[in-house]
């Protein structure tokens, strides 16, 4: 069939670098570390030995001058449960993916076939490249014990046990591997359709890194993984609204392109996700039903997003064809690719003749290779569509469900379903009584902790721009979650399937707000001081002064 192979490809790097597959944030972060070290490019590693648990155990036991008192049984258990990320843990096919990404050089010990980031590392790096300060902060945190010019490692006095073990592994086994940048895959920095998601990610990363001297390294690394997944999911939810709108308009919004840099710019973005979260996390409650409704609205947008991505991808292929075989089009100066907005210009009238010829050839191939067209395609061919639109409908018929399922699986993992820090929940099994069990947006305690860490760190009143932790009223924090991230708890969104709260919803919203207070108590950020609303205050867990400086204030 003509839509197999390259003709059926789906993803476009100007929309997302991710090859939509199930993601594991340990493996995404491991691959990101290589890009941090090599300036945005992936690494190319040559080793003389394979990664297995026993290999790591032998490295420990074979260097008693460093790993004194290590016995085989305890070391094996410790390595497999605490130090290493394993694929198919506990099954006969169990294998090492990589060490946990506690230090920058752990990427050198990864098994590439078992530790695939599916492009999420590239997507994160390009978003982080919006602010060099965020990249610098991550490099300094993960490679703090490494001399950049010589590569020598000197563990500091406060380095935890797991990280020290990994550093000593790098020192002892470094001569057995070669690590270099993979220059065959250079960076292609596409202009984003909306700059706001990248700016918010950079601001939150810089705030979270402020805590590196106040919390264990393992905790901060886990927080970073949750934060990365959170922002990846918000980015792709935004694209699910933005990309179809850009195609309908034929061009992007200049305000989105600029990143909504005005004082209240995020409020003016019509594509910002707005989600209602079930805080209590109990299925069947009124709040859970509203959260299910919110999730259903978003997941219904997936087919249109798949179609829109196909439209951009195929127009990009058409543009590349014009560059190679005609003199009508050439790449912009300094690069050999087009942005999504640029390829949409190929829908203009000046390209009608070439566009019809290009896509009619593809449509004809499909018709010729199908002995008997399915009834759905026969109806499409009778609608009098343009060759481009007919080709897109053929792609959706043959490939749409396939890529929709992959995208949903990928989105679920970005939302950390069934994992700490989840923003979405669905009872395991996915079906009950032959009926699909609905997803619903939730607020896991670990995600709440991360958002509190970055939100309670604000500019001081001294006018210097220095940051410090300070208490925040509960109502202020709920407002910040709505305005900055689109997370609704005590109010309903006014879009995305809702039109504000009705009288019957008020009791549900009050119960959800009460559950939010209970969640704050559970994680130690809130104590009842009074029944007065204005005295309900969230207290920071760590007290941070104003030693460091950054202009990344939350908006």
Coordinates of C-alpha atoms in Angstrom, one line a residue, residues 136-516:
X136 CA 23.8 26.9 32.5
X137 CA 22.1 26.2 35.8
X138 CA 21.3 22.6 34.8
X139 CA 24.9 22.0 33.6
X140 CA 26.4 23.4 36.8
X141 CA 24.1 21.2 38.9
X142 CA 24.6 17.9 37.1
X143 CA 28.3 18.5 36.2
X144 CA 29.2 20.4 39.4
X145 CA 32.1 18.0 40.2
X146 CA 33.6 18.1 36.7
X147 CA 36.3 20.4 35.3
X148 CA 34.9 21.4 31.9
X149 CA 38.3 21.9 30.3
X150 CA 40.0 18.7 31.6
X151 CA 37.1 16.4 32.3
X152 CA 38.6 15.6 35.7
X153 CA 36.1 14.7 38.5
X154 CA 36.4 15.8 42.1
X155 CA 33.5 14.8 44.3
X156 CA 32.6 17.5 46.8
X157 CA 32.2 16.8 50.6
X158 CA 28.4 17.0 50.4
X159 CA 28.0 14.5 47.5
X160 CA 25.5 11.7 48.4
X161 CA 26.4 8.0 48.4
X162 CA 24.7 7.1 45.1
X163 CA 26.3 10.0 43.2
X164 CA 29.8 9.3 44.7
X165 CA 29.4 5.7 43.5
X166 CA 28.5 6.8 40.0
X167 CA 31.4 9.3 39.9
X168 CA 33.9 6.6 41.0
X169 CA 32.5 4.4 38.3
X170 CA 33.2 7.1 35.7
X171 CA 36.7 7.5 37.0
X172 CA 37.5 3.7 37.1
X173 CA 35.8 2.8 33.8
X174 CA 36.3 6.0 31.8
X175 CA 39.2 4.6 29.8
X176 CA 37.0 1.7 28.5
X177 CA 34.7 4.0 26.6
X178 CA 34.8 6.9 24.1
X179 CA 32.2 9.7 24.3
X180 CA 31.9 12.3 21.6
X181 CA 29.2 14.6 20.2
X182 CA 27.2 13.1 17.3
X183 CA 27.8 15.8 14.8
X184 CA 25.7 13.9 12.2
X185 CA 22.6 15.2 14.0
X186 CA 23.1 19.0 14.4
X187 CA 20.6 21.2 16.1
X188 CA 17.7 22.6 14.1
X189 CA 16.3 25.4 16.3
X190 CA 12.7 25.9 14.9
X191 CA 10.9 29.1 15.8
X192 CA 8.2 27.9 18.2
X193 CA 4.5 28.6 17.4
X194 CA 4.2 29.9 20.9
X195 CA 7.2 31.0 23.0
X196 CA 5.3 31.0 26.3
X197 CA 5.7 27.3 27.2
X198 CA 9.5 27.4 26.9
X199 CA 9.7 30.6 29.0
X200 CA 7.6 29.2 31.8
X201 CA 9.7 26.0 31.8
X202 CA 13.0 28.0 32.0
X203 CA 11.6 30.1 34.8
X204 CA 10.5 27.1 36.8
X205 CA 13.7 25.2 36.3
X206 CA 15.8 28.2 37.6
X207 CA 13.5 28.4 40.7
X208 CA 13.8 24.8 41.4
X209 CA 17.6 24.9 41.1
X210 CA 17.6 27.5 43.8
X211 CA 16.8 24.7 46.3
X212 CA 19.9 22.6 45.4
X213 CA 21.7 23.5 48.6
X214 CA 18.6 22.9 50.7
X215 CA 17.3 19.4 49.7
X216 CA 18.9 16.0 48.9
X217 CA 20.2 15.7 45.4
X218 CA 18.0 12.6 44.8
X219 CA 14.9 14.6 45.8
X220 CA 15.8 17.5 43.5
X221 CA 16.4 15.2 40.6
X222 CA 13.0 13.6 41.1
X223 CA 11.4 17.1 41.2
X224 CA 13.1 18.0 38.0
X225 CA 11.8 14.9 36.2
X226 CA 8.3 15.7 37.4
X227 CA 8.7 19.4 36.3
X228 CA 9.9 18.4 32.9
X229 CA 7.0 15.9 32.4
X230 CA 4.6 18.6 33.6
X231 CA 5.8 21.2 31.1
X232 CA 6.1 18.7 28.2
X233 CA 2.4 17.8 28.8
X234 CA 1.2 21.4 29.0
X235 CA 3.2 22.2 25.8
X236 CA 1.5 19.4 23.9
X237 CA -1.9 20.2 25.2
X238 CA -1.4 23.8 24.0
X239 CA -0.3 22.5 20.6
X240 CA -3.6 20.5 20.4
X241 CA -5.4 23.8 20.4
X242 CA -2.9 26.0 18.7
X243 CA -1.9 23.9 15.6
X244 CA -5.4 23.5 14.2
X245 CA -6.0 27.2 14.8
X246 CA -2.8 28.1 12.9
X247 CA -3.8 26.0 10.0
X248 CA -7.3 27.4 9.8
X249 CA -5.9 31.0 9.9
X250 CA -3.0 30.1 7.6
X251 CA -0.5 31.8 9.9
X252 CA 0.5 32.0 13.5
X253 CA -0.4 34.6 16.1
X254 CA 2.2 37.3 16.5
X255 CA 1.5 37.5 20.2
X256 CA 2.0 33.8 20.6
X257 CA 5.2 34.0 18.6
X258 CA 6.5 36.7 21.0
X259 CA 5.7 34.7 24.0
X260 CA 3.0 36.9 25.6
X261 CA 5.6 39.0 27.2
X262 CA 3.1 41.7 28.5
X263 CA 2.2 42.1 32.1
X264 CA -0.8 39.8 31.8
X265 CA 0.1 38.2 28.5
X266 CA -0.7 34.6 29.5
X267 CA -4.3 35.6 30.1
X268 CA -4.6 36.7 26.5
X269 CA -3.4 33.5 25.0
X270 CA -6.5 31.7 23.6
X271 CA -4.6 28.4 23.3
X272 CA -3.4 28.1 26.9
X273 CA -4.7 24.8 28.5
X274 CA -7.4 25.1 31.2
X275 CA -7.9 22.0 33.2
X276 CA -10.2 21.2 36.1
X277 CA -8.4 18.9 38.7
X278 CA -9.9 16.4 41.1
X279 CA -7.8 17.0 44.2
X280 CA -9.3 14.3 46.4
X281 CA -8.6 11.7 43.8
X282 CA -11.6 9.5 44.5
X283 CA -13.5 8.2 41.4
X284 CA -17.2 8.7 41.4
X285 CA -17.4 12.0 43.3
X286 CA -18.9 15.1 41.7
X287 CA -15.4 16.7 41.5
X288 CA -14.1 13.5 39.7
X289 CA -17.0 13.8 37.2
X290 CA -16.1 17.3 36.4
X291 CA -12.4 16.3 36.0
X292 CA -13.4 13.5 33.7
X293 CA -15.4 15.9 31.6
X294 CA -12.3 18.2 31.4
X295 CA -10.1 15.3 30.3
X296 CA -12.6 14.1 27.8
X297 CA -12.7 17.5 26.1
X298 CA -8.9 17.4 25.7
X299 CA -8.6 13.8 24.5
X300 CA -11.3 14.4 21.9
X301 CA -9.0 16.9 20.3
X302 CA -6.4 14.3 19.6
X303 CA -7.7 13.2 16.1
X304 CA -7.8 16.8 14.9
X305 CA -4.3 17.4 16.2
X306 CA -3.1 14.3 14.3
X307 CA -4.7 15.6 11.1
X308 CA -3.2 19.0 11.6
X309 CA 0.2 17.5 12.1
X310 CA -0.2 15.5 9.0
X311 CA -1.1 18.7 7.1
X312 CA 2.0 20.4 8.2
X313 CA 4.2 17.4 7.6
X314 CA 2.9 16.8 4.0
X315 CA 3.2 20.5 3.1
X316 CA 6.7 20.4 4.4
X317 CA 7.4 17.4 2.0
X318 CA 5.8 19.4 -0.8
X319 CA 8.0 22.4 0.0
X320 CA 11.2 20.3 0.0
X321 CA 10.1 18.9 -3.4
X322 CA 9.8 22.4 -4.8
X323 CA 13.3 23.3 -3.5
X324 CA 14.9 20.2 -5.1
X325 CA 13.1 20.1 -8.4
X326 CA 12.0 23.7 -9.2
X327 CA 13.4 27.2 -9.0
X328 CA 10.2 28.6 -7.5
X329 CA 11.2 28.1 -3.9
X330 CA 14.4 28.0 -1.9
X331 CA 15.2 27.6 1.8
X332 CA 15.6 30.7 3.9
X333 CA 19.2 32.0 4.3
X334 CA 21.3 30.1 6.8
X335 CA 19.1 27.0 7.1
X336 CA 17.8 24.0 5.1
X337 CA 14.3 23.6 6.6
X338 CA 11.0 25.5 6.8
X339 CA 9.0 26.3 9.9
X340 CA 5.4 25.2 10.2
X341 CA 4.2 28.7 9.5
X342 CA 6.4 28.9 6.4
X343 CA 5.1 25.6 4.9
X344 CA 1.5 26.8 5.4
X345 CA 2.2 29.5 2.8
X346 CA 2.2 26.6 0.2
X347 CA -1.6 26.6 0.5
X348 CA -1.6 29.9 -1.3
X349 CA -3.1 30.3 -4.8
X350 CA 0.4 30.9 -6.3
X351 CA 1.2 27.2 -5.6
X352 CA -2.1 25.7 -6.7
X353 CA -0.8 24.1 -9.9
X354 CA 2.3 22.5 -8.4
X355 CA 0.4 21.5 -5.2
X356 CA -2.3 19.7 -7.1
X357 CA 0.2 17.9 -9.4
X358 CA 2.3 16.8 -6.4
X359 CA -0.6 15.4 -4.3
X360 CA -2.6 14.0 -7.2
X361 CA 0.4 11.8 -7.9
X362 CA 0.2 10.4 -4.4
X363 CA -3.5 10.0 -4.4
X364 CA -3.3 8.1 -7.7
X365 CA -0.7 5.8 -6.2
X366 CA -3.0 4.9 -3.4
X367 CA -5.9 4.3 -5.8
X368 CA -3.8 2.2 -8.1
X369 CA -2.4 0.0 -5.3
X370 CA -5.8 -0.7 -3.8
X371 CA -7.7 -3.3 -5.7
X372 CA -10.9 -2.2 -4.1
X373 CA -11.2 1.1 -2.2
X374 CA -12.9 0.9 1.1
X375 CA -16.4 2.5 1.2
X376 CA -15.1 5.4 3.3
X377 CA -12.5 6.3 0.7
X378 CA -15.0 5.9 -2.1
X379 CA -17.1 8.6 -0.4
X380 CA -14.1 10.8 0.0
X381 CA -13.2 10.6 -3.7
X382 CA -16.8 11.7 -4.5
X383 CA -16.7 14.8 -2.4
X384 CA -14.7 16.8 -5.0
X385 CA -11.9 17.7 -2.6
X386 CA -8.6 19.1 -3.7
X387 CA -5.8 16.6 -4.2
X388 CA -4.1 17.8 -1.0
X389 CA -7.3 17.4 1.2
X390 CA -8.1 14.0 -0.4
X391 CA -4.6 12.8 0.4
X392 CA -4.9 13.9 4.0
X393 CA -8.2 12.1 4.4
X394 CA -6.6 9.0 3.0
X395 CA -3.8 9.3 5.5
X396 CA -6.3 9.7 8.3
X397 CA -8.2 6.6 7.1
X398 CA -5.2 4.3 7.0
X399 CA -2.9 5.8 9.6
X400 CA -5.0 8.1 11.8
X401 CA -6.1 5.6 14.4
X402 CA -2.5 4.2 14.6
X403 CA -1.0 7.6 15.4
X404 CA -3.8 8.7 17.6
X405 CA -3.2 5.7 19.9
X406 CA 0.5 6.3 20.0
X407 CA 0.0 10.0 20.8
X408 CA -2.5 9.2 23.6
X409 CA 0.0 6.7 25.0
X410 CA 2.7 9.3 24.9
X411 CA 0.5 12.0 26.4
X412 CA -0.5 9.7 29.2
X413 CA 3.2 9.2 30.1
X414 CA 3.9 12.9 29.9
X415 CA 1.0 13.4 32.3
X416 CA 2.7 10.7 34.5
X417 CA -0.4 8.4 34.6
X418 CA 0.1 5.8 37.4
X419 CA 3.3 7.5 38.5
X420 CA 4.3 10.0 41.3
X421 CA 3.6 13.5 40.1
X422 CA 0.6 12.5 38.0
X423 CA -1.7 15.1 36.4
X424 CA -4.1 12.5 35.1
X425 CA -5.5 9.2 36.5
X426 CA -7.3 6.3 35.1
X427 CA -8.2 3.1 36.9
X428 CA -5.9 0.3 35.9
X429 CA -7.2 -2.0 33.2
X430 CA -8.8 0.9 31.3
X431 CA -12.1 -0.9 30.9
X432 CA -14.8 -2.2 33.2
X433 CA -17.8 -4.2 32.1
X434 CA -16.8 -3.8 28.4
X435 CA -16.9 0.0 28.8
X436 CA -13.8 2.2 28.8
X437 CA -13.0 3.8 32.2
X438 CA -12.7 7.6 31.9
X439 CA -9.5 9.5 32.5
X440 CA -9.7 12.5 34.8
X441 CA -7.3 15.3 35.7
X442 CA -5.9 15.0 39.2
X443 CA -3.3 16.8 41.4
X444 CA -0.8 14.3 42.8
X445 CA 1.0 15.3 46.0
X446 CA 4.4 15.1 44.4
X447 CA 3.4 17.5 41.6
X448 CA 1.9 19.8 44.2
X449 CA 5.2 19.8 46.1
X450 CA 7.1 20.8 42.9
X451 CA 4.7 23.6 42.1
X452 CA 4.9 24.9 45.7
X453 CA 8.7 24.9 45.6
X454 CA 8.8 27.1 42.5
X455 CA 5.8 29.3 43.4
X456 CA 6.9 30.2 47.0
X457 CA 10.2 31.6 45.7
X458 CA 9.5 35.2 44.7
X459 CA 11.3 38.5 44.3
X460 CA 12.0 40.3 47.5
X461 CA 10.9 43.8 48.3
X462 CA 14.3 45.4 48.1
X463 CA 14.1 46.1 44.4
X464 CA 17.2 44.1 43.5
X465 CA 15.4 41.2 41.7
X466 CA 16.8 38.7 44.3
X467 CA 14.6 35.8 45.1
X468 CA 13.5 34.5 48.5
X469 CA 11.0 32.2 49.9
X470 CA 7.9 33.8 51.5
X471 CA 4.5 32.6 52.7
X472 CA 1.6 32.8 50.3
X473 CA -2.1 32.9 51.0
X474 CA -4.0 29.8 49.8
X475 CA -6.3 31.9 47.6
X476 CA -3.2 33.6 46.0
X477 CA -1.7 30.2 45.2
X478 CA -4.9 28.9 43.7
X479 CA -5.1 32.1 41.5
X480 CA -1.4 31.5 40.5
X481 CA -2.2 27.9 39.4
X482 CA -5.1 29.2 37.3
X483 CA -3.3 32.1 35.7
X484 CA 0.1 30.6 35.1
X485 CA -0.6 26.9 34.4
X486 CA -4.4 26.8 33.7
X487 CA -5.0 24.4 36.6
X488 CA -8.5 25.0 38.1
X489 CA -9.4 23.7 41.6
X490 CA -11.9 26.1 43.3
X491 CA -13.3 27.4 40.0
X492 CA -14.4 26.0 36.7
X493 CA -12.7 27.1 33.5
X494 CA -14.6 29.4 31.3
X495 CA -13.5 27.5 28.1
X496 CA -12.4 24.0 27.1
X497 CA -15.7 22.4 27.7
X498 CA -17.0 24.7 30.5
X499 CA -18.7 28.0 30.6
X500 CA -18.2 28.8 34.3
X501 CA -19.8 27.3 37.4
X502 CA -23.5 26.9 37.8
X503 CA -25.3 27.0 41.1
X504 CA -25.2 23.2 41.4
X505 CA -21.4 23.2 41.0
X506 CA -20.7 25.5 44.0
X507 CA -20.9 22.7 46.6
X508 CA -18.5 20.6 44.5
X509 CA -16.0 23.4 44.1
X510 CA -16.1 24.1 47.9
X511 CA -15.4 20.4 48.6
X512 CA -12.6 20.3 46.1
X513 CA -11.0 23.4 47.7
X514 CA -11.4 21.7 51.1
X515 CA -9.6 18.6 49.7
X516 CA -6.9 20.9 48.5

